[in-house]
XYZ file of C-alpha atoms in Angstrom:
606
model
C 17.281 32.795 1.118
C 17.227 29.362 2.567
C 16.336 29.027 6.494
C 14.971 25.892 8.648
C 11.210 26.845 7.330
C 12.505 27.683 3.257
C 14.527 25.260 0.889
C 15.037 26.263 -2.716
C 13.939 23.613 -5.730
C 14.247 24.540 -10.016
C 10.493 25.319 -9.515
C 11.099 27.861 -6.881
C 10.621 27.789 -3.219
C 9.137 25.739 -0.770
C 7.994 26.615 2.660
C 6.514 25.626 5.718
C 3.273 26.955 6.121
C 1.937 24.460 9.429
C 3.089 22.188 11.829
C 1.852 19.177 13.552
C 3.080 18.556 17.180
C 2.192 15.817 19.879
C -0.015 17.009 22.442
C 1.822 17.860 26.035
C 0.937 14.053 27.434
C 1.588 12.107 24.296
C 5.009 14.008 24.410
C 5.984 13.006 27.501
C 4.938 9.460 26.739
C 7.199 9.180 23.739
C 10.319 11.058 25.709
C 9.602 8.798 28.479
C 10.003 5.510 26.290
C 11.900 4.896 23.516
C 11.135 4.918 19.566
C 10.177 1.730 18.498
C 7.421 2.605 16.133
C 8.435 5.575 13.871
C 5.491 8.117 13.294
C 3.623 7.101 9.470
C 1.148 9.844 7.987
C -1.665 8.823 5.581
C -3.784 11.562 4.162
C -7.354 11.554 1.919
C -9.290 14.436 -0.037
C -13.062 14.127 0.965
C -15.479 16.371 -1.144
C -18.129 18.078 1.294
C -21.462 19.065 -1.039
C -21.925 22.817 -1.074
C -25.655 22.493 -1.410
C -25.974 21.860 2.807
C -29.831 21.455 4.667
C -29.210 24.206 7.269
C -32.179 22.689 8.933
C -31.136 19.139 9.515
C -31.198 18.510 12.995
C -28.276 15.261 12.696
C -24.776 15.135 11.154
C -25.799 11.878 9.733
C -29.010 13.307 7.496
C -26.724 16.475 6.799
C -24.425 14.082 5.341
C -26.232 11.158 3.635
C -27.694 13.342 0.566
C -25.438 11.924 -1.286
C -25.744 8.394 -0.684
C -28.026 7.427 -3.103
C -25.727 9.147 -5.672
C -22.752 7.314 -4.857
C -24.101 3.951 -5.233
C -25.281 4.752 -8.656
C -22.232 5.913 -9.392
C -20.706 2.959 -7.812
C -22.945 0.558 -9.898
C -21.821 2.248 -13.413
C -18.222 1.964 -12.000
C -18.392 -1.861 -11.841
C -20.291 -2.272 -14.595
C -16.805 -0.674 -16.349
C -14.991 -2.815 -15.117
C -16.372 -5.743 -15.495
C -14.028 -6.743 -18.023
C -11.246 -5.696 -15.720
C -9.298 -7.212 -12.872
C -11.818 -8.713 -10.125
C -11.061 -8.279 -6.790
C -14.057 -10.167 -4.855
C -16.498 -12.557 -4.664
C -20.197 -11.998 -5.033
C -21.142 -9.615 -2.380
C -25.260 -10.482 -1.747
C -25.986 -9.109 1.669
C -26.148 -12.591 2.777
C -22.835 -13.379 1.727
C -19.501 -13.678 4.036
C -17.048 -13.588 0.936
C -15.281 -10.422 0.384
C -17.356 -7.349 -0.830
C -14.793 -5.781 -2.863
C -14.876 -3.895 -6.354
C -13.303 -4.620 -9.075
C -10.335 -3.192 -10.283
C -9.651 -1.857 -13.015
C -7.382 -3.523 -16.204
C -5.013 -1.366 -17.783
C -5.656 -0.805 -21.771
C -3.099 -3.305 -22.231
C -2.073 -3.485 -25.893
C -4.138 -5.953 -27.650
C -5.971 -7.721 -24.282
C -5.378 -11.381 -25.221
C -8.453 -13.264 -24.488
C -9.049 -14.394 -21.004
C -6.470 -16.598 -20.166
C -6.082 -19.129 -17.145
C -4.851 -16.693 -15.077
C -7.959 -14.391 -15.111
C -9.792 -16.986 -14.492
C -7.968 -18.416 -11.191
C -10.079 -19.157 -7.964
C -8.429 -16.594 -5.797
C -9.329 -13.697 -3.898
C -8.523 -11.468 -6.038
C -9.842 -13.362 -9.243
C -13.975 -13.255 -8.481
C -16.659 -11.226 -10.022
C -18.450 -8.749 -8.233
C -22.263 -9.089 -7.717
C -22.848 -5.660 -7.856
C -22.505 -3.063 -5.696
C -25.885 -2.035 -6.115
C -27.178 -5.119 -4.460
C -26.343 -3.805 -1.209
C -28.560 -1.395 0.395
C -26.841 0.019 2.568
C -23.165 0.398 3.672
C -21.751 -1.942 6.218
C -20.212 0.254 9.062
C -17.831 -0.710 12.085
C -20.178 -2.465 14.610
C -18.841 -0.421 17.790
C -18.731 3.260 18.885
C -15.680 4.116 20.576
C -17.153 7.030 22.741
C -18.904 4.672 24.818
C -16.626 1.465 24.525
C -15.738 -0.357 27.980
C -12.623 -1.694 25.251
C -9.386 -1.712 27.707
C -7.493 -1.467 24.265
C -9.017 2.139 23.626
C -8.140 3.776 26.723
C -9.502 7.305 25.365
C -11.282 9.316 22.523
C -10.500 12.729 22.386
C -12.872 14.802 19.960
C -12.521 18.832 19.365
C -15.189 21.037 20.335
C -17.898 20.921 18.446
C -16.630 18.860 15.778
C -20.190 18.024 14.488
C -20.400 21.168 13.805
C -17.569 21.748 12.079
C -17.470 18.625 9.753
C -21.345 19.991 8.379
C -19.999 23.207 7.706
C -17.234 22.290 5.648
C -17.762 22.928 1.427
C -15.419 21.854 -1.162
C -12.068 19.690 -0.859
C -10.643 19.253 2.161
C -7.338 17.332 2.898
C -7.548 15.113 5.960
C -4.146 13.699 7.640
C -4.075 10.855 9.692
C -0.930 10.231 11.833
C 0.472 7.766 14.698
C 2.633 8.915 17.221
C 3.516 6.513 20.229
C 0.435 4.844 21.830
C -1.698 7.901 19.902
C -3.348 8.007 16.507
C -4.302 11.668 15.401
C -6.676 12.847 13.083
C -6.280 16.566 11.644
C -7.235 18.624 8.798
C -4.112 19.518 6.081
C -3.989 23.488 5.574
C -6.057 24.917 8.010
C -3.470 25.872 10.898
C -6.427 24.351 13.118
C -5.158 24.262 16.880
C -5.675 21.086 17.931
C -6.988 17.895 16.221
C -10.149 17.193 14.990
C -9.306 13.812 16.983
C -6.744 12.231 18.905
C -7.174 8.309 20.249
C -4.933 6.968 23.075
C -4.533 2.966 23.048
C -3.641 0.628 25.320
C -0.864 -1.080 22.183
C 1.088 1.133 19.445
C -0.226 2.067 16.295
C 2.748 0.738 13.774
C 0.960 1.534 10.284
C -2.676 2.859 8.907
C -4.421 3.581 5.621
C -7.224 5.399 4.384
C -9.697 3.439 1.870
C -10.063 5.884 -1.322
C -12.317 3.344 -2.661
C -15.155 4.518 -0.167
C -14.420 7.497 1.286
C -16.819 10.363 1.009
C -18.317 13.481 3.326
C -20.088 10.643 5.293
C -17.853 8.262 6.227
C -13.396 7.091 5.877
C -12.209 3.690 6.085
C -8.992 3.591 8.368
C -7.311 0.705 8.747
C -4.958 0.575 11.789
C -2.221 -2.362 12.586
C -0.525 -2.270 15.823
C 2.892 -4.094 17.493
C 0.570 -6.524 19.017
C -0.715 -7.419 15.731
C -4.310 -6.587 16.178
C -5.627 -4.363 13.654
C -8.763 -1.681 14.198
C -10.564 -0.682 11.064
C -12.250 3.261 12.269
C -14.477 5.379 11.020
C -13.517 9.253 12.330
C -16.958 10.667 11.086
C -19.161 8.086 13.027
C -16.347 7.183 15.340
C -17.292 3.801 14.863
C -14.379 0.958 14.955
C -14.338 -2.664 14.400
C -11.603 -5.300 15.497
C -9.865 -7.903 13.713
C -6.935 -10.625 14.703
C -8.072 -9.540 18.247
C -5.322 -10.226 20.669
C -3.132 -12.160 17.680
C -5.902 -14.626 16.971
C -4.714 -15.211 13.985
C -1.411 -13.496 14.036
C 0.548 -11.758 16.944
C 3.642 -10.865 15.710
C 4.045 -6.401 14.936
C 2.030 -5.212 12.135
C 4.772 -3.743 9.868
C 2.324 -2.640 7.037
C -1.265 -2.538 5.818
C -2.841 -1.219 2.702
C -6.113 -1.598 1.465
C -6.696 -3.477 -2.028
C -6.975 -0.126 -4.342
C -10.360 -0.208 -5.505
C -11.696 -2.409 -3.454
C -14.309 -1.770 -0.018
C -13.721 -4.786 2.215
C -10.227 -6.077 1.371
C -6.815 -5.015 2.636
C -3.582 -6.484 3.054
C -0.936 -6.407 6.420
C 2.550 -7.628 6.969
C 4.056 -8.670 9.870
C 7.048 -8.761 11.225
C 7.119 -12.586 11.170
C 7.533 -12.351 7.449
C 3.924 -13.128 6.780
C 1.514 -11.373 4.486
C -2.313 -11.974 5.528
C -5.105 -11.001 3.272
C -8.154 -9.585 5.100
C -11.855 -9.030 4.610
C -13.133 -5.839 6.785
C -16.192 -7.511 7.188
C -15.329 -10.928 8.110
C -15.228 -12.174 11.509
C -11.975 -14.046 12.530
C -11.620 -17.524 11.929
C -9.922 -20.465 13.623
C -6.383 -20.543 11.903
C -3.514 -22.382 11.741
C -0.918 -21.313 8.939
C 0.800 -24.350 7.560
C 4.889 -24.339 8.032
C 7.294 -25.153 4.949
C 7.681 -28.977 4.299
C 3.958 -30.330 5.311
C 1.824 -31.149 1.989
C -1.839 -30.981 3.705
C -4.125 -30.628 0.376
C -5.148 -26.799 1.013
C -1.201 -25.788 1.015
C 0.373 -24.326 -2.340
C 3.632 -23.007 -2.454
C 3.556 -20.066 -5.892
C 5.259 -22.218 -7.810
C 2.336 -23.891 -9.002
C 3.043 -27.109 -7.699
C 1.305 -28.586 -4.173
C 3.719 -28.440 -1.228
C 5.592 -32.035 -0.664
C 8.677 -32.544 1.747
C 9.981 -34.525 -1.593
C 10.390 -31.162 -2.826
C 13.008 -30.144 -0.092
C 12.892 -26.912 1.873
C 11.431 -23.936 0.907
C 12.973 -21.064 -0.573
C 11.676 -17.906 0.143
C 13.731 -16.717 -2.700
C 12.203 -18.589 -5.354
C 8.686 -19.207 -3.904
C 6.401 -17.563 -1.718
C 4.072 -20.509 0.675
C 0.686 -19.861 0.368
C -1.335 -21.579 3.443
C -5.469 -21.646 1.913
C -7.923 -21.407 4.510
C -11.201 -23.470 4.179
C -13.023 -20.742 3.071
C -10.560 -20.021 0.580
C -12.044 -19.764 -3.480
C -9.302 -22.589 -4.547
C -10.341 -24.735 -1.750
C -13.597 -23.793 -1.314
C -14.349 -26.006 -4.087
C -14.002 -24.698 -8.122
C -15.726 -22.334 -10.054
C -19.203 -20.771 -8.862
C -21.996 -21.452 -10.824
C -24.366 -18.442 -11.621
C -26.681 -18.111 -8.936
C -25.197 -21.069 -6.712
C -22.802 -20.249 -4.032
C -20.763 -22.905 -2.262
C -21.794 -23.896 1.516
C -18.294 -22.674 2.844
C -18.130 -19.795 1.175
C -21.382 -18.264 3.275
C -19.129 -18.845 6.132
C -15.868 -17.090 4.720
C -14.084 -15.978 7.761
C -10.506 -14.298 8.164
C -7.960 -14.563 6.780
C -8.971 -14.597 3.198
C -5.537 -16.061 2.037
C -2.258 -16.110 4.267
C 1.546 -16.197 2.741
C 4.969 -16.524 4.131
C 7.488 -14.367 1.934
C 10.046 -14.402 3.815
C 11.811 -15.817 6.784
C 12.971 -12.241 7.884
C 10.590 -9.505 8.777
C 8.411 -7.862 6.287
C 9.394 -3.984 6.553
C 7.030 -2.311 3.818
C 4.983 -3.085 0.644
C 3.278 -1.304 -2.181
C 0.486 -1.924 -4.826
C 1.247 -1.447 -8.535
C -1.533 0.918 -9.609
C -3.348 -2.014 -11.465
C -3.543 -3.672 -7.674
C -2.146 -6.684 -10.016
C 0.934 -6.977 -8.464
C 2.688 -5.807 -5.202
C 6.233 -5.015 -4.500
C 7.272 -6.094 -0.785
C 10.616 -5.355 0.661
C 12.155 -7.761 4.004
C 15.070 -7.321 6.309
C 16.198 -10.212 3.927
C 17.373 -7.511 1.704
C 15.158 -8.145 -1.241
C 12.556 -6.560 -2.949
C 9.926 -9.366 -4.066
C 7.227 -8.689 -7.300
C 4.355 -10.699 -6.550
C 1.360 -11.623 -8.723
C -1.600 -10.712 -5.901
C -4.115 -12.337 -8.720
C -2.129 -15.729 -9.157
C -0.642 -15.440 -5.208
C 2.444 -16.124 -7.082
C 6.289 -14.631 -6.825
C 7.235 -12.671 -10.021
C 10.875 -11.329 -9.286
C 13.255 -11.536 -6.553
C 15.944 -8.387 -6.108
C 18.321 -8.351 -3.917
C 19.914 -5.393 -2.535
C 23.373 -3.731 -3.112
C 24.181 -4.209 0.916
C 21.767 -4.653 3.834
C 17.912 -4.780 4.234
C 15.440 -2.182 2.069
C 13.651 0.048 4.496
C 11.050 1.651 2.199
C 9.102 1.255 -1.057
C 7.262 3.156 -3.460
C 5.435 2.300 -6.882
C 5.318 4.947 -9.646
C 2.184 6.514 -10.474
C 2.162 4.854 -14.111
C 3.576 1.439 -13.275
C 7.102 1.456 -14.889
C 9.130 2.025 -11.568
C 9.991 0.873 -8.354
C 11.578 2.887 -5.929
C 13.559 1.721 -3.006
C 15.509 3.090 0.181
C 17.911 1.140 2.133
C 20.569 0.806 4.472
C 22.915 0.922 2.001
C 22.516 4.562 1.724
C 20.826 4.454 -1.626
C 17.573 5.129 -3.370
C 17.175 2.255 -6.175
C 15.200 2.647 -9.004
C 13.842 -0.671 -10.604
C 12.056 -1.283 -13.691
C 10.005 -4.784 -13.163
C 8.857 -4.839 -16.982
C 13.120 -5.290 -17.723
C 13.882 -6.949 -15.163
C 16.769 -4.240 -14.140
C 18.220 -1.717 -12.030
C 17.397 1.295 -13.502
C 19.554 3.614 -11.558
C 20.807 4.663 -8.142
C 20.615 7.736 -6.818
C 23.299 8.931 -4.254
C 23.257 12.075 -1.380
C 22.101 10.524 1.638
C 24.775 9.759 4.273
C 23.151 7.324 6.491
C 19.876 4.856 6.114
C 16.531 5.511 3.828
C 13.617 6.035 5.817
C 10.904 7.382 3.371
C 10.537 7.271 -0.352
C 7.816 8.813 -2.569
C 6.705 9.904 -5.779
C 5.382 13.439 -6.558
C 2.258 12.424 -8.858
C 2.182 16.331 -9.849
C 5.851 16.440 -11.137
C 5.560 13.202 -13.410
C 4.546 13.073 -16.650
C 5.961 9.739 -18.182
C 9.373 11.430 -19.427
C 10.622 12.854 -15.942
C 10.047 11.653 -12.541
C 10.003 13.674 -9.487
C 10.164 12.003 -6.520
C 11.669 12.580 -2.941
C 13.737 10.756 -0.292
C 14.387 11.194 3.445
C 16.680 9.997 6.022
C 18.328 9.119 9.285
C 20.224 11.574 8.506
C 17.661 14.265 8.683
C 18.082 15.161 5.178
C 15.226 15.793 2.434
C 16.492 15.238 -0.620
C 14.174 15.773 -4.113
C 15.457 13.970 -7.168
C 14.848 14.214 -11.326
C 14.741 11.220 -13.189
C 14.516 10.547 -17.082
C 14.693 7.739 -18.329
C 15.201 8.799 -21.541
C 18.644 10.583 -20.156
C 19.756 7.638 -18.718
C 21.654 5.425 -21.252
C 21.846 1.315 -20.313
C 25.729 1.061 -19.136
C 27.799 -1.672 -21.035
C 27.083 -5.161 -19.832
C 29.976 -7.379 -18.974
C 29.238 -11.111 -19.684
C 28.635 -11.872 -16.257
C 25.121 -9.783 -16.613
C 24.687 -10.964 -19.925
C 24.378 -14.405 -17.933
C 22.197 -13.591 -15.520
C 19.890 -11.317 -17.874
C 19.342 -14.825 -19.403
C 18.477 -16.420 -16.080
C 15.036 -14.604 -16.156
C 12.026 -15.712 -14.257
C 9.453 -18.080 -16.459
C 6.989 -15.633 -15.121
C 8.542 -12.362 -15.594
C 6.777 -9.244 -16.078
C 8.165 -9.068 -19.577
C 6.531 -11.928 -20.405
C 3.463 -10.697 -18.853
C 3.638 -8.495 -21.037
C 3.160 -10.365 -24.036
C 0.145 -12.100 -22.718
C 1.482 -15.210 -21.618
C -0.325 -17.055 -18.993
C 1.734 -17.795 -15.646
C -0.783 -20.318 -13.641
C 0.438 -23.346 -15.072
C 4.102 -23.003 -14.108
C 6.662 -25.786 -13.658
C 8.506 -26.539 -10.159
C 11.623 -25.291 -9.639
C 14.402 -27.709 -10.802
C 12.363 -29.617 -12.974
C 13.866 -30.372 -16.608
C 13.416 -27.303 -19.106
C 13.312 -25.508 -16.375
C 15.498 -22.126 -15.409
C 17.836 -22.929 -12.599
C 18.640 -22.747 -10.201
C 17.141 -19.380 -8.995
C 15.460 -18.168 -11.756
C 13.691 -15.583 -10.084
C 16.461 -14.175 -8.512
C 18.518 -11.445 -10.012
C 21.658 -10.360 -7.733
C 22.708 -6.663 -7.020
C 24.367 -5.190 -10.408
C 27.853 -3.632 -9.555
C 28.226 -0.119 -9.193
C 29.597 0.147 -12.394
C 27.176 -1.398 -14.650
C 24.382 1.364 -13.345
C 23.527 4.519 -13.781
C 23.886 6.907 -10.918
C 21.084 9.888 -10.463
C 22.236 13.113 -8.417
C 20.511 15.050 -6.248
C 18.001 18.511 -7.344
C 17.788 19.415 -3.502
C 19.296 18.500 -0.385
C 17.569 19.919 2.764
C 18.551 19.385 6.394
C 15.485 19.124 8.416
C 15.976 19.543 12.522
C 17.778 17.477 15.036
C 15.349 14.464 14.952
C 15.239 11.297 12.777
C 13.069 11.949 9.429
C 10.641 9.047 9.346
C 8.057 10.014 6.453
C 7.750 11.365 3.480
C 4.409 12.279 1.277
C 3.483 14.224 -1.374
C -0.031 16.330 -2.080
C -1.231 18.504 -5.026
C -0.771 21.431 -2.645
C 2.794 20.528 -1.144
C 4.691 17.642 0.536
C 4.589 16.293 4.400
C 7.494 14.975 6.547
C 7.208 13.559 9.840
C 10.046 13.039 12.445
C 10.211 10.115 15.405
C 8.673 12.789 17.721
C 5.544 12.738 15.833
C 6.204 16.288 14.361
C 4.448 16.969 11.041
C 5.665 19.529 8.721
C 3.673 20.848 5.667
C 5.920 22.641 3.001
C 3.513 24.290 0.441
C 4.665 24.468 -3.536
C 6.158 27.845 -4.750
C 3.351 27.949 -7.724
C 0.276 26.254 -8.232
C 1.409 23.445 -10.654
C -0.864 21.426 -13.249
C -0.378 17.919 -13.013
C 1.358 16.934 -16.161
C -0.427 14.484 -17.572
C -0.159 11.091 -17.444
C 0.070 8.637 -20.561
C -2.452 5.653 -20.427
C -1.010 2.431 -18.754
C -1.122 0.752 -22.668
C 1.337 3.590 -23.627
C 3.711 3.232 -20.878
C 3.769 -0.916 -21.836
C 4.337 -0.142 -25.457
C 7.160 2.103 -24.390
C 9.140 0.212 -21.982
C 8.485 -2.651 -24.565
C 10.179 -0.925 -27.335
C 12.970 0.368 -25.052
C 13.618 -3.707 -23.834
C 13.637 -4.072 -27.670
C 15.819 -1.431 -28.583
């Protein structure tokens, strides 16, 4: 029953329904050179209204009904979450700090109080104004249909798209995609012909996102990083872009990732290939930067340790530490808490970056939010997967791998798991609440190139989620971890299980504030890494087999994604496939953050 369009799953079978190719020139440009920037997809669900003005004469008035609407809605939002996880400064009109929403606290079980690190001057730590102070919607300053840019060497639209776009009613799934110097914008399920758009550049696209915080009918928030590390933040409806870190100002090594801040309008996050994470405000122009180096103290310099950066304190260690370099326009340097209705001089001139670390000395290959946006899970060529506090800009965990560097990442929709690919051959499954290696799965036969979770297929007990590879195989996996049972630990683990961080998640969970940490080394402190745990061996884990193992063409698999209707994989050549779901399936539904705490609590207790 199986053919190169068909593979069979326990659910039934999956098919290809459309494709995606490179148009005839972009083809011959990627043949012509070779693959140094594998082809990434992002995709986004906008809601059109049904209730359309046939007689507007202007995309923008057909559109903008609902404007009014969504900043109500955007004002009870953050009034919700007030008591949440703050993401931004105040974000007056007049203000250059970031304009970013708050985001939202899990029902954690029993809140403790506010605690110290709640409270931190960070970017990720300040109350919004309001988004209802703003009027209107900030959009990127410059229209790329009549830029004299050199870096956009062409803007190719489809007919009529105007037209199109105000037509549209209901859901519709838009997919974004890079493919050498080209970034493409089509529609998901529609067989459409060619492209809604396709933009040629003068650099190569590397990574993108799609904001889900502000998309709607009227506008998406793409963020773009290329290999020169300048980074384009595009609007397809208005086909309006902005620039930041123009020509490397403040960072020219390859963009290897960038994600936007979930929840949040303004801020995003990109890694380079330097080993350098840079926090970002949209909206900010770029500053004059210097990023401090290990082993100078100037006063605005932190490593996440807690302690101020001193050459007394020897080198760094990148895996015990990450080194936070704090612009002037920082919120810890920027001078202490705000008063209400005050704001600090330098903080009306908050440029980019917002906040700048070095986690590693080795590139930075891919990295993930938690769903909370309160932590972030970054994988190196180092071969570890860092947990970092993005609230405290403090390291949690260090993991190393079982051989070589981690190629891809993925968080699980409810916060328990962390998968990882690598060029071991293996997909990982961590659990950052224990501290542990869950489980590895094994089937592939060459490197990791794509990992992801299938939102529909979880449900809290079982985990669906898929894997691809170099060696051109799909490969969908079933994980309980109720099935699973912890293997015997030899006293060698039992040692380092008692070599835990002094920040852990696990502590976390208990409510226990992590600002005020001691250095490294110090007495009654763990050492002498105590936030790094070492690769179990094979025998003290738990090894997950495949459901289904699919071959998919001749040419290196370099993305994997899942949607409510199906799941996506992309090759080097920039060819998209959609394979639809044999039945329509109800998302199982998901247990409340709180529940999945108290769980994995009581399983770390059991």
């Amino acid at each position: 029953m199986e053919n190169e369009s068909t593979f069979v799953a326990p659910e039934g079978v999956y098919s290809v329904t459309e494709e995606h190719k490179p148009s005839s020139l972009a083809q011959h440009t990627i043949s012509a050179a070779p693959i140094l920037y594998p082809t990434k997809i992002s995709t986004v669900v906008v809601r059109f209204s049904a209730n359309k003005q046939t007689n507007s004469p202007g995309l923008s008035q057909l559109l903008g009904g609902n404007r009014e609407k969504e900043l109500k809605k955007d004002k009870v939002v953050a009034k919700e979450r007030e008591d949440g996880l703050s993401v931004s400064s105040s974000d007056d009109p007049d203000d250059g700090s970031p304009d970013a929403s708050s985001t939202p606290a899990p029902d954690g079980p029993a809140s403790p109080p506010t605690i110290p690190h709640e409270q931190s001057n960070t970017p990720f730590s300040h109350s919004p104004g309001g988004l209802g102070k703003r009027k209107s919607v900030p959009r990127p300053k410059h229209n790329m249909r009549t830029t004299s840019s050199t870096f956009i060497t062409r803007l190719q639209n489809a007919d009529n798209l105007n037209k199109a776009l105000q037509s549209k009613q209901g859901d519709t799934t838009f997919l974004f995609y890079n493919s050498a110097k080209t970034f493409v914008w089509t529609e998901a399920g529609t067989k459409l012909k060619e492209p809604l758009a396709r933009i040629y550049f003068s650099a190569y696209p590397t990574c993108h996102d799609v904001n889900l915080a502000t998309v709607s009918s009227e506008r998406i928030d793409v963020i773009i990083g290329f290999h020169t590390g300048d980074i384009l933040w595009f609007d397809p409806i208005s086909s309006r872009y902005g620039r930041l870190n123009k020509q490397g100002r403040i960072c020219n090594s390859p963009c290897t990732a960038i994600r936007w801040v979930p929840d949040s309008p303004n801020l995003f996050l990109v890694s380079h290939a330097d080993g350098t994470i840079i926090v970002y405000d949209k909206e900010r122009e770029d500053g004059a930067f210097i990023p401090q180096e290990p082993g100078s103290s100037p006063p605005t310099v932190f490593p996440l340790d807690g302690t101020s950066s001193s050459s007394s304190q020897g080198e760094w260690n990148p895996l015990d530490s990450i080194f936070v370099t704090m612009p002037p326009w920082h919120p810890v340097t920027a001078g202490g808490p705000i008063l209400p209705g005050t704001k600090p001089e330098k903080e009306k001139t908050g440029k980019n970056p917002v906040s700048h670390w070095r986690v590693s000395r080795r590139s930075i290959v891919d990295f993930v939010f938690s769903p909370d946006a309160k932590y972030l899970a970054s994988i190196s060529e180092d071969g570890c997967l860092r947990v970092i506090d993005t609230v405290a800009e403090q390291l949690v965990d260090c993991y190393a791998s079982y051989f070589g560097a981690f190629t891809c990442v993925a968080w699980s929709p409810d916060g328990r798991f962390i998968l990882t690919g690598g060029q071991d051959d293996l997909v990982t499954i961590f659990s950052p609440w224990e501290q542990r290696v869950i489980a590895r799965c094994q089937g592939h036969s060459s490197f990791v190139s794509g990992v992801a979770f299938d939102d529909v297929r979880c449900d809290g007990r079982t985990y669906r989620f898929g894997s691809i590879g170099e060696d051109n195989k799909l490969i969908l996996w079933d994980f309980s971890s109720g099935a699973l049972h912890r293997p015997k630990l030899h006293a060698a683990h039992h040692q380092r299980m008692s070599m835990t961080s002094s920040i852990s998640l696990a502590l976390r969970r208990r409510g226990e504030s992590t600002v005020f940490l001691p250095p490294s080394g110090t007495p009654g402190a763990e050492s002498p890494l105590p936030r790094y745990h070492p690769a179990p061996s094979r025998n003290e884990v738990a090894v997950v087999q495949p459901v289904v193992v699919k071959h998919i063409g001749n040419d290196m698999l370099t993305d994997i994604q899942f949607l409510p209707r199906g799941l996506l994989t992309a090759n080097k050549l920039g060819h998209i496939k959609f394979w639809i779901r044999p039945l329509a399936v109800q998302p199982r539904h998901l247990r409340t953050q709180s529940a999945y705490r108290r769980a994995s609590q009581t399983d770390a207790i059991g």
